[in-house]
Amino acid sequence: MILLTSQTTMSEQEIVTDLLTSEKHVTSTVNTFITESTCANLRQNLKTILDEEHSIHENLFNIMNQKGWYPASDAQAQEVQKTKDKFKPLQ
């Protein structure tokens, strides 16, 4: 985490990158809590929070992608099929 002082400034890109990184950690942590919880009510509440965090993550990614800060492209059909085939035995 970056501590801002009167002499430190962050660009918009740095701020959004920091937010996206934080969201990745939050979603990972909440997911761990869900899988380790023994209380059904708590698990359900955490799943709701996780859905909200995923939405925030998606919005941040979209902002970065639109500004060219996180370029991503669609996978080619051949690569998609290769990945599907890789995980098919796990189903």
Short mmCIF file of N, CA, C and O in Angstrom, two decimals:
data_model
loop_
_atom_site.label_atom_id
_atom_site.label_comp_id
_atom_site.label_asym_id
_atom_site.label_seq_id
_atom_site.Cartn_x
_atom_site.Cartn_y
_atom_site.Cartn_z
N MET A 1 0.85 -1.17 0.00
CA MET A 1 0.00 0.00 0.00
C MET A 1 0.90 1.23 0.00
O MET A 1 1.93 1.26 0.63
N ILE A 2 0.49 2.25 -0.70
CA ILE A 2 1.28 3.47 -0.83
C ILE A 2 0.74 4.51 0.12
O ILE A 2 -0.45 4.81 0.15
N LEU A 3 1.64 5.06 0.92
CA LEU A 3 1.28 6.13 1.84
C LEU A 3 1.47 7.45 1.11
O LEU A 3 2.55 7.73 0.59
N LEU A 4 0.41 8.22 1.01
CA LEU A 4 0.50 9.50 0.32
C LEU A 4 0.87 10.60 1.30
O LEU A 4 0.28 10.72 2.37
N THR A 5 1.84 11.38 0.92
CA THR A 5 2.21 12.55 1.69
C THR A 5 1.96 13.76 0.84
O THR A 5 1.59 13.66 -0.33
N SER A 6 2.21 14.92 1.38
CA SER A 6 1.99 16.15 0.60
C SER A 6 2.90 16.22 -0.61
O SER A 6 2.62 16.94 -1.56
N GLN A 7 4.00 15.46 -0.61
CA GLN A 7 4.93 15.49 -1.73
C GLN A 7 4.73 14.33 -2.70
O GLN A 7 5.34 14.27 -3.74
N THR A 8 3.88 13.39 -2.35
CA THR A 8 3.67 12.21 -3.18
C THR A 8 2.34 12.33 -3.91
O THR A 8 1.32 12.59 -3.30
N THR A 9 2.39 12.12 -5.21
CA THR A 9 1.16 12.09 -5.99
C THR A 9 1.15 10.83 -6.83
O THR A 9 2.19 10.34 -7.24
N MET A 10 -0.02 10.32 -7.02
CA MET A 10 -0.19 9.13 -7.84
C MET A 10 -0.99 9.50 -9.08
O MET A 10 -1.93 10.29 -9.00
N SER A 11 -0.62 8.91 -10.19
CA SER A 11 -1.37 9.13 -11.42
C SER A 11 -2.68 8.36 -11.33
O SER A 11 -2.84 7.45 -10.49
N GLU A 12 -3.60 8.70 -12.21
CA GLU A 12 -4.88 7.97 -12.26
C GLU A 12 -4.62 6.49 -12.53
O GLU A 12 -5.23 5.63 -11.91
N GLN A 13 -3.68 6.21 -13.41
CA GLN A 13 -3.36 4.82 -13.73
C GLN A 13 -2.83 4.08 -12.49
O GLN A 13 -3.21 2.94 -12.23
N GLU A 14 -1.97 4.70 -11.72
CA GLU A 14 -1.44 4.07 -10.52
C GLU A 14 -2.54 3.82 -9.49
O GLU A 14 -2.56 2.77 -8.84
N ILE A 15 -3.45 4.76 -9.35
CA ILE A 15 -4.54 4.61 -8.40
C ILE A 15 -5.44 3.45 -8.80
O ILE A 15 -5.77 2.59 -7.97
N VAL A 16 -5.83 3.40 -10.07
CA VAL A 16 -6.73 2.33 -10.52
C VAL A 16 -6.03 0.98 -10.47
O VAL A 16 -6.63 -0.03 -10.09
N THR A 17 -4.74 0.95 -10.79
CA THR A 17 -3.97 -0.29 -10.69
C THR A 17 -3.92 -0.78 -9.25
O THR A 17 -4.09 -1.97 -8.97
N ASP A 18 -3.70 0.14 -8.32
CA ASP A 18 -3.69 -0.21 -6.90
C ASP A 18 -5.05 -0.73 -6.45
O ASP A 18 -5.13 -1.73 -5.72
N LEU A 19 -6.12 -0.09 -6.91
CA LEU A 19 -7.47 -0.56 -6.57
C LEU A 19 -7.73 -1.96 -7.12
O LEU A 19 -8.28 -2.82 -6.43
N LEU A 20 -7.33 -2.19 -8.37
CA LEU A 20 -7.54 -3.50 -8.98
C LEU A 20 -6.75 -4.59 -8.23
O LEU A 20 -7.28 -5.67 -7.94
N THR A 21 -5.52 -4.28 -7.88
CA THR A 21 -4.71 -5.23 -7.11
C THR A 21 -5.36 -5.53 -5.77
O THR A 21 -5.42 -6.68 -5.32
N SER A 22 -5.88 -4.50 -5.12
CA SER A 22 -6.56 -4.69 -3.83
C SER A 22 -7.80 -5.56 -4.00
O SER A 22 -8.06 -6.43 -3.16
N GLU A 23 -8.56 -5.34 -5.06
CA GLU A 23 -9.76 -6.15 -5.30
C GLU A 23 -9.39 -7.61 -5.51
O GLU A 23 -10.11 -8.51 -5.06
N LYS A 24 -8.28 -7.88 -6.18
CA LYS A 24 -7.84 -9.26 -6.38
C LYS A 24 -7.58 -9.92 -5.03
O LYS A 24 -7.95 -11.08 -4.81
N HIS A 25 -6.95 -9.19 -4.13
CA HIS A 25 -6.67 -9.74 -2.79
C HIS A 25 -7.96 -9.93 -2.00
O HIS A 25 -8.13 -10.94 -1.29
N VAL A 26 -8.86 -8.96 -2.09
CA VAL A 26 -10.13 -9.05 -1.35
C VAL A 26 -10.93 -10.26 -1.81
O VAL A 26 -11.42 -11.05 -0.99
N THR A 27 -11.06 -10.44 -3.13
CA THR A 27 -11.85 -11.57 -3.63
C THR A 27 -11.23 -12.90 -3.24
O THR A 27 -11.93 -13.85 -2.89
N SER A 28 -9.92 -12.97 -3.26
CA SER A 28 -9.24 -14.20 -2.86
C SER A 28 -9.48 -14.50 -1.39
O SER A 28 -9.78 -15.64 -1.01
N THR A 29 -9.39 -13.47 -0.56
CA THR A 29 -9.58 -13.64 0.88
C THR A 29 -11.02 -14.03 1.21
O THR A 29 -11.26 -14.95 2.00
N VAL A 30 -11.98 -13.34 0.60
CA VAL A 30 -13.39 -13.65 0.86
C VAL A 30 -13.69 -15.07 0.39
O VAL A 30 -14.41 -15.82 1.07
N ASN A 31 -13.14 -15.47 -0.74
CA ASN A 31 -13.37 -16.83 -1.22
C ASN A 31 -12.84 -17.86 -0.23
O ASN A 31 -13.50 -18.87 0.04
N THR A 32 -11.68 -17.59 0.35
CA THR A 32 -11.14 -18.49 1.37
C THR A 32 -12.07 -18.56 2.58
O THR A 32 -12.33 -19.65 3.11
N PHE A 33 -12.57 -17.42 3.01
CA PHE A 33 -13.51 -17.40 4.14
C PHE A 33 -14.74 -18.25 3.83
O PHE A 33 -15.24 -18.98 4.70
N ILE A 34 -15.25 -18.15 2.61
CA ILE A 34 -16.43 -18.91 2.22
C ILE A 34 -16.16 -20.41 2.34
O ILE A 34 -16.95 -21.16 2.92
N THR A 35 -15.04 -20.85 1.80
CA THR A 35 -14.75 -22.28 1.79
C THR A 35 -14.42 -22.83 3.17
O THR A 35 -14.55 -24.03 3.40
N GLU A 36 -14.04 -21.95 4.09
CA GLU A 36 -13.66 -22.41 5.42
C GLU A 36 -14.73 -22.16 6.48
O GLU A 36 -14.56 -22.55 7.63
N SER A 37 -15.81 -21.54 6.10
CA SER A 37 -16.86 -21.23 7.06
C SER A 37 -17.75 -22.46 7.29
O SER A 37 -18.11 -23.17 6.37
N THR A 38 -18.13 -22.65 8.54
CA THR A 38 -19.05 -23.74 8.87
C THR A 38 -20.48 -23.24 9.06
O THR A 38 -21.39 -24.04 9.25
N CYS A 39 -20.68 -21.95 8.97
CA CYS A 39 -22.00 -21.34 9.19
C CYS A 39 -22.63 -21.02 7.83
O CYS A 39 -22.11 -20.20 7.07
N ALA A 40 -23.75 -21.66 7.54
CA ALA A 40 -24.42 -21.47 6.24
C ALA A 40 -24.82 -20.01 6.02
O ALA A 40 -24.70 -19.48 4.91
N ASN A 41 -25.33 -19.35 7.06
CA ASN A 41 -25.75 -17.97 6.94
C ASN A 41 -24.56 -17.05 6.62
O ASN A 41 -24.65 -16.18 5.76
N LEU A 42 -23.46 -17.27 7.30
CA LEU A 42 -22.25 -16.49 7.04
C LEU A 42 -21.75 -16.74 5.62
O LEU A 42 -21.39 -15.80 4.91
N ARG A 43 -21.73 -18.01 5.20
CA ARG A 43 -21.31 -18.33 3.83
C ARG A 43 -22.16 -17.59 2.81
O ARG A 43 -21.64 -17.04 1.85
N GLN A 44 -23.46 -17.57 3.01
CA GLN A 44 -24.34 -16.89 2.06
C GLN A 44 -24.06 -15.39 2.02
O GLN A 44 -24.02 -14.79 0.94
N ASN A 45 -23.86 -14.79 3.18
CA ASN A 45 -23.53 -13.36 3.22
C ASN A 45 -22.20 -13.08 2.54
O ASN A 45 -22.06 -12.09 1.82
N LEU A 46 -21.23 -13.95 2.76
CA LEU A 46 -19.93 -13.77 2.11
C LEU A 46 -20.03 -13.94 0.60
O LEU A 46 -19.36 -13.25 -0.16
N LYS A 47 -20.90 -14.85 0.15
CA LYS A 47 -21.10 -15.02 -1.30
C LYS A 47 -21.69 -13.75 -1.91
O LYS A 47 -21.32 -13.36 -3.02
N THR A 48 -22.58 -13.10 -1.20
CA THR A 48 -23.14 -11.83 -1.68
C THR A 48 -22.04 -10.77 -1.77
O THR A 48 -21.95 -10.05 -2.76
N ILE A 49 -21.21 -10.71 -0.74
CA ILE A 49 -20.09 -9.77 -0.75
C ILE A 49 -19.14 -10.09 -1.90
O ILE A 49 -18.68 -9.19 -2.61
N LEU A 50 -18.87 -11.38 -2.11
CA LEU A 50 -17.97 -11.78 -3.20
C LEU A 50 -18.51 -11.35 -4.56
O LEU A 50 -17.76 -10.86 -5.40
N ASP A 51 -19.81 -11.52 -4.76
CA ASP A 51 -20.43 -11.06 -6.02
C ASP A 51 -20.24 -9.56 -6.21
O ASP A 51 -19.92 -9.09 -7.31
N GLU A 52 -20.43 -8.80 -5.14
CA GLU A 52 -20.24 -7.35 -5.21
C GLU A 52 -18.79 -7.00 -5.52
O GLU A 52 -18.51 -6.11 -6.34
N GLU A 53 -17.88 -7.71 -4.90
CA GLU A 53 -16.44 -7.45 -5.14
C GLU A 53 -16.06 -7.80 -6.57
O GLU A 53 -15.26 -7.10 -7.19
N HIS A 54 -16.64 -8.87 -7.11
CA HIS A 54 -16.37 -9.22 -8.50
C HIS A 54 -16.88 -8.14 -9.44
O HIS A 54 -16.23 -7.85 -10.46
N SER A 55 -18.00 -7.53 -9.13
CA SER A 55 -18.52 -6.44 -9.95
C SER A 55 -17.57 -5.24 -9.92
O SER A 55 -17.32 -4.62 -10.95
N ILE A 56 -17.08 -4.92 -8.73
CA ILE A 56 -16.12 -3.82 -8.62
C ILE A 56 -14.86 -4.13 -9.42
O ILE A 56 -14.35 -3.29 -10.16
N HIS A 57 -14.39 -5.36 -9.29
CA HIS A 57 -13.20 -5.80 -10.02
C HIS A 57 -13.42 -5.65 -11.53
O HIS A 57 -12.55 -5.14 -12.25
N GLU A 58 -14.56 -6.10 -12.00
CA GLU A 58 -14.87 -6.02 -13.43
C GLU A 58 -14.91 -4.56 -13.90
O GLU A 58 -14.37 -4.24 -14.97
N ASN A 59 -15.51 -3.68 -13.11
CA ASN A 59 -15.56 -2.27 -13.47
C ASN A 59 -14.16 -1.66 -13.56
O ASN A 59 -13.85 -0.91 -14.49
N LEU A 60 -13.32 -1.98 -12.58
CA LEU A 60 -11.94 -1.47 -12.61
C LEU A 60 -11.18 -2.01 -13.81
O LEU A 60 -10.46 -1.27 -14.49
N PHE A 61 -11.34 -3.30 -14.09
CA PHE A 61 -10.69 -3.88 -15.26
C PHE A 61 -11.16 -3.18 -16.53
O PHE A 61 -10.34 -2.84 -17.40
N ASN A 62 -12.46 -2.96 -16.66
CA ASN A 62 -12.99 -2.31 -17.86
C ASN A 62 -12.42 -0.91 -18.03
O ASN A 62 -12.09 -0.50 -19.15
N ILE A 63 -12.30 -0.16 -16.94
CA ILE A 63 -11.71 1.18 -17.00
C ILE A 63 -10.28 1.08 -17.51
O ILE A 63 -9.87 1.81 -18.43
N MET A 64 -9.51 0.17 -16.93
CA MET A 64 -8.11 0.04 -17.33
C MET A 64 -7.98 -0.44 -18.77
O MET A 64 -7.14 0.05 -19.52
N ASN A 65 -8.83 -1.36 -19.16
CA ASN A 65 -8.79 -1.88 -20.52
C ASN A 65 -9.14 -0.80 -21.54
O ASN A 65 -8.47 -0.65 -22.57
N GLN A 66 -10.17 -0.01 -21.24
CA GLN A 66 -10.59 1.05 -22.15
C GLN A 66 -9.51 2.13 -22.31
O GLN A 66 -9.38 2.73 -23.38
N LYS A 67 -8.74 2.37 -21.27
CA LYS A 67 -7.70 3.38 -21.32
C LYS A 67 -6.38 2.82 -21.85
O LYS A 67 -5.39 3.55 -21.95
N GLY A 68 -6.36 1.52 -22.14
CA GLY A 68 -5.15 0.90 -22.66
C GLY A 68 -4.12 0.55 -21.60
O GLY A 68 -2.98 0.24 -21.90
N TRP A 69 -4.53 0.59 -20.33
CA TRP A 69 -3.62 0.29 -19.23
C TRP A 69 -3.56 -1.19 -18.91
O TRP A 69 -2.68 -1.64 -18.18
N TYR A 70 -4.52 -1.95 -19.39
CA TYR A 70 -4.58 -3.39 -19.15
C TYR A 70 -5.12 -4.02 -20.43
O TYR A 70 -6.27 -4.44 -20.50
N PRO A 71 -4.26 -4.04 -21.44
CA PRO A 71 -4.75 -4.55 -22.73
C PRO A 71 -5.04 -6.05 -22.66
O PRO A 71 -4.29 -6.81 -22.06
N ALA A 72 -6.15 -6.41 -23.20
CA ALA A 72 -6.55 -7.82 -23.27
C ALA A 72 -7.28 -8.03 -24.58
O ALA A 72 -7.92 -7.12 -25.10
N SER A 73 -7.14 -9.21 -25.10
CA SER A 73 -7.85 -9.53 -26.34
C SER A 73 -8.56 -10.87 -26.16
O SER A 73 -8.21 -11.67 -25.29
N ASP A 74 -9.55 -11.08 -27.00
CA ASP A 74 -10.28 -12.33 -26.96
C ASP A 74 -9.37 -13.47 -27.41
O ASP A 74 -8.57 -13.30 -28.33
N ALA A 75 -9.51 -14.59 -26.76
CA ALA A 75 -8.73 -15.77 -27.14
C ALA A 75 -9.27 -16.33 -28.45
O ALA A 75 -10.47 -16.25 -28.73
N GLN A 76 -8.38 -16.87 -29.23
CA GLN A 76 -8.79 -17.50 -30.47
C GLN A 76 -9.52 -18.80 -30.15
O GLN A 76 -9.27 -19.44 -29.13
N ALA A 77 -10.43 -19.19 -31.02
CA ALA A 77 -11.27 -20.37 -30.80
C ALA A 77 -10.43 -21.61 -30.51
O ALA A 77 -10.79 -22.43 -29.66
N GLN A 78 -9.31 -21.74 -31.18
CA GLN A 78 -8.44 -22.89 -30.98
C GLN A 78 -7.90 -22.92 -29.54
O GLN A 78 -7.84 -23.98 -28.92
N GLU A 79 -7.53 -21.77 -29.00
CA GLU A 79 -7.02 -21.70 -27.63
C GLU A 79 -8.13 -21.99 -26.61
O GLU A 79 -7.88 -22.63 -25.59
N VAL A 80 -9.34 -21.52 -26.90
CA VAL A 80 -10.47 -21.79 -26.01
C VAL A 80 -10.73 -23.29 -25.95
O VAL A 80 -10.89 -23.87 -24.87
N GLN A 81 -10.74 -23.94 -27.10
CA GLN A 81 -10.99 -25.38 -27.15
C GLN A 81 -9.88 -26.15 -26.44
O GLN A 81 -10.14 -27.12 -25.73
N LYS A 82 -8.64 -25.70 -26.62
CA LYS A 82 -7.50 -26.35 -25.96
C LYS A 82 -7.66 -26.30 -24.44
O LYS A 82 -7.42 -27.29 -23.74
N THR A 83 -8.10 -25.15 -23.92
CA THR A 83 -8.30 -25.00 -22.48
C THR A 83 -9.46 -25.86 -22.00
O THR A 83 -9.38 -26.50 -20.94
N LYS A 84 -10.55 -25.89 -22.76
CA LYS A 84 -11.69 -26.74 -22.41
C LYS A 84 -11.26 -28.20 -22.33
O LYS A 84 -11.63 -28.92 -21.40
N ASP A 85 -10.49 -28.63 -23.33
CA ASP A 85 -10.03 -30.02 -23.36
C ASP A 85 -9.14 -30.34 -22.16
O ASP A 85 -9.20 -31.44 -21.61
N LYS A 86 -8.35 -29.38 -21.76
CA LYS A 86 -7.43 -29.57 -20.63
C LYS A 86 -8.20 -29.85 -19.34
O LYS A 86 -7.80 -30.68 -18.53
N PHE A 87 -9.32 -29.16 -19.16
CA PHE A 87 -10.08 -29.30 -17.90
C PHE A 87 -11.24 -30.28 -17.98
O PHE A 87 -11.90 -30.55 -16.99
N LYS A 88 -11.49 -30.84 -19.15
CA LYS A 88 -12.60 -31.77 -19.32
C LYS A 88 -12.52 -32.97 -18.37
O LYS A 88 -13.53 -33.37 -17.79
N PRO A 89 -11.35 -33.55 -18.14
CA PRO A 89 -11.27 -34.69 -17.22
C PRO A 89 -11.68 -34.34 -15.78
O PRO A 89 -12.02 -35.24 -15.01
N LEU A 90 -11.65 -33.10 -15.42
CA LEU A 90 -12.00 -32.70 -14.06
C LEU A 90 -13.50 -32.59 -13.83
O LEU A 90 -13.92 -32.45 -12.68
N GLN A 91 -14.28 -32.65 -14.88
CA GLN A 91 -15.73 -32.48 -14.73
C GLN A 91 -16.38 -33.71 -14.16
O GLN A 91 -16.08 -34.80 -14.32
#
